[in-house]
Short mmCIF file of C-alpha atoms and ligand atoms in Angstrom, two decimals:
data_model
loop_
_atom_site.label_atom_id
_atom_site.label_comp_id
_atom_site.label_asym_id
_atom_site.label_seq_id
_atom_site.Cartn_x
_atom_site.Cartn_y
_atom_site.Cartn_z
CA MET A 1 -15.31 25.96 -17.58
CA SER A 2 -13.79 28.07 -14.47
CA MET A 3 -12.83 31.47 -15.93
CA LEU A 4 -14.01 33.07 -13.22
CA LYS A 5 -13.10 30.46 -10.75
CA GLY A 6 -12.44 31.73 -6.70
CA LYS A 7 -14.37 34.64 -8.15
CA THR A 8 -17.90 35.63 -6.04
CA ALA A 9 -20.72 37.65 -8.13
CA LEU A 10 -23.82 39.23 -6.69
CA VAL A 11 -26.42 39.48 -8.28
CA THR A 12 -29.35 41.28 -7.13
CA GLY A 13 -32.65 39.79 -8.23
CA SER A 14 -31.60 36.51 -9.48
CA THR A 15 -34.58 34.32 -7.71
CA SER A 16 -36.51 34.67 -11.68
CA GLY A 17 -36.04 35.94 -14.95
CA ILE A 18 -33.07 37.61 -16.52
CA GLY A 19 -30.43 38.10 -12.68
CA LEU A 20 -30.95 34.03 -12.74
CA GLY A 21 -29.92 33.15 -15.94
CA ILE A 22 -27.18 35.55 -15.13
CA ALA A 23 -26.11 34.17 -12.49
CA ILE A 24 -26.42 30.32 -13.83
CA ALA A 25 -23.84 31.00 -17.13
CA LEU A 26 -21.30 33.28 -14.24
CA ALA A 27 -21.68 29.28 -12.17
CA ARG A 28 -20.94 27.42 -14.99
CA GLN A 29 -17.40 29.79 -15.20
CA GLY A 30 -17.09 29.21 -11.68
CA ALA A 31 -17.99 32.20 -9.48
CA ASN A 32 -19.55 31.69 -5.97
CA ILE A 33 -23.09 33.40 -6.35
CA VAL A 34 -25.02 35.24 -3.87
CA LEU A 35 -28.67 35.22 -3.97
CA ASN A 36 -30.36 37.73 -3.78
CA GLY A 37 -34.69 38.66 -4.71
CA PHE A 38 -38.11 37.52 -3.61
CA GLY A 39 -40.24 34.64 -3.69
CA ASP A 40 -39.35 30.32 -3.73
CA VAL A 41 -35.01 30.29 -3.45
CA GLU A 42 -34.37 26.42 -3.10
CA ALA A 43 -35.30 25.97 -6.56
CA PRO A 44 -32.87 29.40 -8.51
CA ARG A 45 -29.99 28.01 -5.79
CA ALA A 46 -30.72 24.24 -6.23
CA GLN A 47 -29.85 25.30 -10.98
CA VAL A 48 -27.48 27.27 -9.68
CA LEU A 49 -25.76 25.04 -6.99
CA ASP A 50 -26.17 21.84 -10.17
CA ALA A 51 -24.88 24.79 -12.39
CA GLY A 52 -21.67 25.18 -10.62
CA LYS A 53 -21.30 21.15 -9.68
CA ALA A 54 -17.86 20.57 -11.93
CA ALA A 55 -16.30 24.35 -10.29
CA GLY A 56 -17.57 23.62 -6.84
CA ILE A 57 -19.31 26.49 -5.78
CA GLU A 58 -21.01 27.75 -3.10
CA VAL A 59 -24.37 30.10 -3.80
CA GLY A 60 -25.42 32.19 0.06
CA TYR A 61 -28.46 33.80 0.01
CA HIS A 62 -30.00 37.07 0.52
CA GLY A 63 -33.10 38.83 0.78
CA ALA A 64 -32.47 42.41 0.65
CA ASP A 65 -34.99 44.55 -0.57
CA MET A 66 -33.82 46.64 -2.79
CA SER A 67 -35.60 49.95 -1.91
CA LYS A 68 -34.45 49.56 1.46
CA THR A 69 -30.69 51.23 1.61
CA ALA A 70 -30.35 49.71 5.25
CA ASP A 71 -31.11 46.90 3.34
CA ILE A 72 -28.50 47.09 0.97
CA GLU A 73 -25.57 47.36 3.78
CA ALA A 74 -26.53 44.17 5.00
CA MET A 75 -26.33 42.64 2.09
CA MET A 76 -23.24 43.98 0.85
CA LYS A 77 -22.35 43.48 4.33
CA TYR A 78 -23.11 39.33 4.26
CA ALA A 79 -21.64 39.23 1.14
CA ALA A 80 -17.85 40.42 2.27
CA ALA A 81 -17.80 38.55 5.63
CA GLU A 82 -19.66 35.53 4.09
CA PHE A 83 -16.94 35.24 0.61
CA GLY A 84 -13.84 37.87 1.66
CA ARG A 85 -15.43 41.15 -1.39
CA VAL A 86 -17.54 40.75 -4.59
CA ASP A 87 -16.33 40.79 -7.64
CA ILE A 88 -18.50 40.99 -9.73
CA LEU A 89 -21.18 43.04 -9.54
CA VAL A 90 -24.26 42.23 -11.89
CA ASN A 91 -26.90 45.23 -10.76
CA ASN A 92 -30.53 43.46 -12.37
CA ALA A 93 -33.23 43.73 -9.32
CA GLY A 94 -36.31 45.63 -10.80
CA ILE A 95 -39.77 46.10 -11.28
CA GLN A 96 -42.21 47.39 -13.50
CA HIS A 97 -45.63 50.17 -13.85
CA VAL A 98 -47.17 51.29 -17.26
CA ALA A 99 -49.78 54.67 -17.38
CA LYS A 100 -50.17 57.45 -18.33
CA VAL A 101 -48.16 60.79 -16.32
CA GLN A 102 -50.22 61.95 -15.45
CA ASP A 103 -52.24 58.54 -13.55
CA PHE A 104 -48.95 57.39 -12.67
CA PRO A 105 -48.49 56.28 -9.27
CA VAL A 106 -46.53 58.53 -6.50
CA GLU A 107 -46.02 55.59 -4.60
CA LYS A 108 -44.88 52.88 -7.80
CA TRP A 109 -42.71 55.63 -9.40
CA ASP A 110 -40.72 55.93 -5.70
CA ALA A 111 -39.90 52.46 -5.89
CA ILE A 112 -39.42 52.09 -9.15
CA LEU A 113 -36.19 54.83 -9.33
CA ALA A 114 -35.45 52.76 -6.16
CA ILE A 115 -35.34 49.73 -6.65
CA ASN A 116 -34.43 49.73 -11.05
CA LEU A 117 -31.89 53.02 -10.44
CA SER A 118 -31.15 54.47 -6.76
CA SER A 119 -30.61 50.61 -5.44
CA ALA A 120 -27.98 50.45 -8.23
CA PHE A 121 -26.34 53.19 -6.08
CA HIS A 122 -26.13 51.78 -2.80
CA THR A 123 -25.10 48.75 -4.00
CA THR A 124 -22.19 50.15 -6.18
CA ARG A 125 -20.49 53.04 -3.57
CA LEU A 126 -20.10 49.41 -1.50
CA ALA A 127 -19.05 46.72 -3.08
CA LEU A 128 -15.78 49.60 -5.19
CA PRO A 129 -13.52 50.46 -2.55
CA ALA A 130 -12.57 46.50 -2.55
CA MET A 131 -12.71 46.33 -5.73
CA GLN A 132 -10.35 49.68 -6.53
CA GLN A 133 -8.06 47.49 -3.11
CA ALA A 134 -7.96 44.50 -5.74
CA ASN A 135 -7.59 46.46 -9.16
CA TRP A 136 -9.83 43.37 -10.83
CA GLY A 137 -14.07 44.15 -10.49
CA ARG A 138 -16.70 44.15 -12.61
CA ILE A 139 -19.72 45.63 -12.53
CA ILE A 140 -22.37 44.97 -14.84
CA ASN A 141 -25.27 47.40 -15.31
CA VAL A 142 -29.45 45.25 -16.32
CA ALA A 143 -30.63 48.67 -17.86
CA SER A 144 -32.80 48.27 -20.73
CA VAL A 145 -33.33 48.86 -24.45
CA HIS A 146 -35.37 51.43 -22.33
CA GLY A 147 -32.04 53.13 -21.23
CA LEU A 148 -31.95 54.22 -25.09
CA VAL A 149 -35.13 54.93 -26.22
CA GLY A 150 -38.83 55.48 -24.41
CA SER A 151 -42.02 54.32 -25.00
CA ALA A 152 -45.61 55.62 -23.91
CA GLU A 153 -46.73 55.15 -20.26
CA LYS A 154 -43.07 53.55 -18.90
CA SER A 155 -41.91 57.06 -17.59
CA ALA A 156 -40.62 55.50 -14.17
CA TYR A 157 -39.14 52.49 -16.38
CA VAL A 158 -37.58 54.12 -18.77
CA ALA A 159 -35.97 57.81 -16.75
CA ALA A 160 -34.77 55.04 -14.45
CA LYS A 161 -32.87 52.87 -16.74
CA HIS A 162 -31.72 55.58 -18.99
CA GLY A 163 -29.67 57.43 -14.86
CA ILE A 164 -28.08 53.34 -14.57
CA VAL A 165 -27.10 53.82 -18.05
CA GLY A 166 -25.95 57.13 -16.90
CA LEU A 167 -24.71 55.27 -14.06
CA THR A 168 -23.00 52.99 -15.43
CA LYS A 169 -20.95 55.91 -17.10
CA VAL A 170 -19.73 57.88 -14.80
CA THR A 171 -18.41 54.13 -12.89
CA ALA A 172 -16.77 53.49 -16.04
CA LEU A 173 -14.45 57.09 -16.53
CA GLU A 174 -13.77 57.25 -12.52
CA ASN A 175 -12.07 53.88 -13.06
CA ALA A 176 -10.66 53.57 -16.63
CA THR A 177 -7.37 53.38 -15.41
CA THR A 178 -8.15 50.44 -13.69
CA GLY A 179 -9.05 46.70 -13.22
CA VAL A 180 -12.62 47.67 -12.55
CA THR A 181 -15.47 47.60 -15.35
CA CYS A 182 -18.66 48.63 -15.77
CA ASN A 183 -21.09 47.80 -18.78
CA ALA A 184 -24.41 48.02 -19.35
CA ILE A 185 -27.16 45.32 -20.28
CA CYS A 186 -29.34 46.12 -22.41
CA PRO A 187 -32.20 43.64 -23.62
CA GLY A 188 -35.48 44.45 -25.48
CA TRP A 189 -38.66 41.36 -24.71
CA VAL A 190 -36.96 38.54 -22.47
CA LEU A 191 -39.69 36.27 -21.81
CA THR A 192 -40.24 36.06 -17.65
CA PRO A 193 -42.59 37.35 -15.40
CA LEU A 194 -42.09 40.48 -15.52
CA VAL A 195 -42.73 41.21 -19.29
CA GLN A 196 -46.09 38.06 -19.05
CA LYS A 197 -47.50 40.24 -17.52
CA GLN A 198 -47.72 43.24 -20.20
CA VAL A 199 -48.68 39.67 -22.43
CA ASP A 200 -51.74 38.69 -20.53
CA ALA A 201 -52.73 42.36 -19.72
CA LYS A 202 -52.69 42.57 -24.32
CA ALA A 203 -54.64 40.18 -24.06
CA ALA A 204 -57.42 40.51 -21.29
CA ALA A 205 -58.17 44.28 -22.67
CA GLN A 206 -58.63 43.21 -26.14
CA GLY A 207 -60.24 39.97 -25.97
CA ILE A 208 -57.64 38.32 -27.45
CA SER A 209 -55.57 34.82 -27.45
CA ASN A 210 -52.11 34.53 -25.34
CA GLU A 211 -50.02 33.83 -28.16
CA ASP A 212 -52.14 36.73 -30.56
CA ALA A 213 -50.83 39.05 -27.82
CA THR A 214 -47.41 37.63 -27.80
CA LYS A 215 -47.25 38.76 -31.60
CA GLN A 216 -47.75 42.41 -31.48
CA LEU A 217 -45.94 42.68 -28.83
CA LEU A 218 -43.47 41.30 -30.65
CA GLY A 219 -44.58 43.15 -33.24
CA GLU A 220 -44.52 46.69 -32.06
CA LYS A 221 -40.87 46.30 -31.51
CA GLU A 222 -38.98 43.80 -31.97
CA PRO A 223 -37.59 43.53 -35.54
CA SER A 224 -36.84 40.13 -35.49
CA MET A 225 -39.74 39.22 -33.98
CA GLN A 226 -37.97 36.56 -30.77
CA PHE A 227 -37.47 37.29 -27.21
CA THR A 228 -33.62 37.18 -26.41
CA THR A 229 -33.19 34.45 -23.69
CA PRO A 230 -31.54 35.13 -19.69
CA GLU A 231 -28.62 32.15 -21.11
CA GLU A 232 -27.78 34.52 -23.90
CA LEU A 233 -27.37 37.55 -21.66
CA GLY A 234 -25.51 35.42 -18.96
CA GLU A 235 -23.33 34.86 -22.16
CA LEU A 236 -22.90 38.43 -22.38
CA ALA A 237 -22.40 38.49 -18.66
CA VAL A 238 -19.73 35.82 -19.13
CA PHE A 239 -18.18 37.98 -21.58
CA PHE A 240 -18.27 41.66 -18.91
CA CYS A 241 -16.36 38.73 -17.40
CA SER A 242 -13.81 37.49 -19.22
CA ALA A 243 -10.11 39.38 -19.75
CA ALA A 244 -11.16 39.83 -23.36
CA ALA A 245 -12.98 41.99 -21.87
CA ASN A 246 -11.18 44.49 -20.05
CA ASN A 247 -10.67 47.81 -21.88
CA VAL A 248 -14.79 47.49 -22.73
CA ARG A 249 -15.90 50.12 -20.10
CA GLY A 250 -18.75 52.50 -20.33
CA VAL A 251 -20.80 50.40 -22.62
CA ALA A 252 -24.54 50.75 -23.16
CA TRP A 253 -25.54 46.79 -24.76
CA ASN A 254 -28.26 46.44 -26.32
CA MET A 255 -29.52 42.16 -27.37
CA ASP A 256 -32.93 43.60 -28.34
CA GLY A 257 -34.03 41.65 -32.14
CA GLY A 258 -32.84 44.80 -33.57
CA TRP A 259 -35.29 47.58 -31.65
CA ALA A 260 -33.58 50.18 -30.71
CA ALA A 261 -31.77 49.49 -34.16
CA GLN A 262 -35.16 51.20 -36.08
P1 NAD B 301 -38.47 39.39 -13.76
O1 NAD B 301 -40.33 39.49 -12.24
O2 NAD B 301 -38.88 37.89 -13.33
O3 NAD B 301 -37.76 38.68 -11.62
C1 NAD B 301 -36.57 40.59 -11.18
C2 NAD B 301 -36.63 40.20 -9.91
O4 NAD B 301 -35.94 40.67 -8.85
C3 NAD B 301 -36.66 38.70 -9.02
O5 NAD B 301 -36.19 37.97 -8.86
C4 NAD B 301 -37.60 39.72 -8.14
O6 NAD B 301 -37.93 38.86 -6.84
C5 NAD B 301 -36.14 40.91 -7.57
N1 NAD B 301 -36.82 41.35 -7.12
C6 NAD B 301 -37.93 42.80 -7.53
N2 NAD B 301 -38.08 43.62 -6.53
C7 NAD B 301 -36.83 43.93 -5.39
C8 NAD B 301 -36.63 43.65 -4.69
N3 NAD B 301 -37.75 45.19 -3.70
N4 NAD B 301 -35.38 43.73 -4.15
C9 NAD B 301 -34.69 42.94 -4.17
N5 NAD B 301 -35.11 42.18 -5.22
C10 NAD B 301 -36.70 41.97 -6.37
O7 NAD B 301 -38.33 40.28 -13.96
P2 NAD B 301 -36.59 39.70 -14.76
O8 NAD B 301 -37.50 40.50 -16.40
O9 NAD B 301 -36.27 39.06 -14.78
O10 NAD B 301 -36.24 41.41 -15.11
C11 NAD B 301 -35.03 41.73 -14.64
C12 NAD B 301 -34.34 43.16 -14.39
O11 NAD B 301 -34.54 42.95 -16.16
C13 NAD B 301 -35.30 44.24 -14.74
O12 NAD B 301 -34.09 45.47 -14.20
C14 NAD B 301 -36.02 44.38 -16.00
O13 NAD B 301 -36.03 45.80 -15.74
C15 NAD B 301 -34.66 44.35 -17.31
N6 NAD B 301 -34.64 44.11 -17.98
C16 NAD B 301 -36.52 43.51 -18.57
C17 NAD B 301 -36.69 43.13 -19.76
C18 NAD B 301 -37.75 41.59 -20.28
O14 NAD B 301 -38.35 41.66 -21.13
N7 NAD B 301 -37.50 41.11 -19.17
C19 NAD B 301 -36.57 44.32 -20.81
C20 NAD B 301 -34.76 45.03 -20.59
C21 NAD B 301 -34.95 44.92 -18.85
#
């Protein structure tokens, strides 16, 4: 359980949901973790520290707003100063907004593109030089099944997620002869606060129970009728960090209960 001992992983948007699940899984493998995100930090920090207790990991935090380039630059400087360098970069922070294209609020479009796509460009460009010098690095982009297929009313999200799959491929290609890999994870539905909001909206709009709204949400898209969990996604991130994945480059790997297979 110390495959990643001595390495440092920075996970954006890791105070909640999938990012926290990935941070816990990497901590369990012995990686030091830099957390990022809004809201309560102490509970996630305690969970991550506990997961890495056996390996004696260190956990840092930076509250950079992923929509702000200067904040991202400050976070990357902080990580380098505290931990030497970022060996594993997980670009996970993301937001959602649902509206038809003609009604889509312009400021929501800008925010989704900035947080879900441009932030990954900035962290990647800032993390790469040290990874290249060390000839080892892992960049894992949390895209979505919406990086592969579309859904109505999610124009900004689908555009950003297709964009991050493209960034993943180019980053992988530019480093293909080195020990630096870049891959994307494409989850289907995962029951996090981001999705709970969509379940609640569906229940309210149709006057149905939360349970029925959940069944409907899964039934529309996900053949397995099951949510993927942050723990499962964390184990996929661990695989991408392993030696077995040394030659896995530029893939967009879905964990989507069959969503994109239809
Ligand atoms: P979540 O809302 O539980 O967590 C999002 C995290 O990002 C939180 O830590 C939040 O504080 C942070 N965050 C939001 N805006 C930020 C900003 N401007 N700067 C810094 N941090 C910010 O959501 P989640 O479901 O865990 O989503 C994580 C990622 O997984 C997102 O990129 C999302 O698009 C993707 N994803 C989620 C699902 C799903 O079904 N939940 C499916 C596919 C992909």
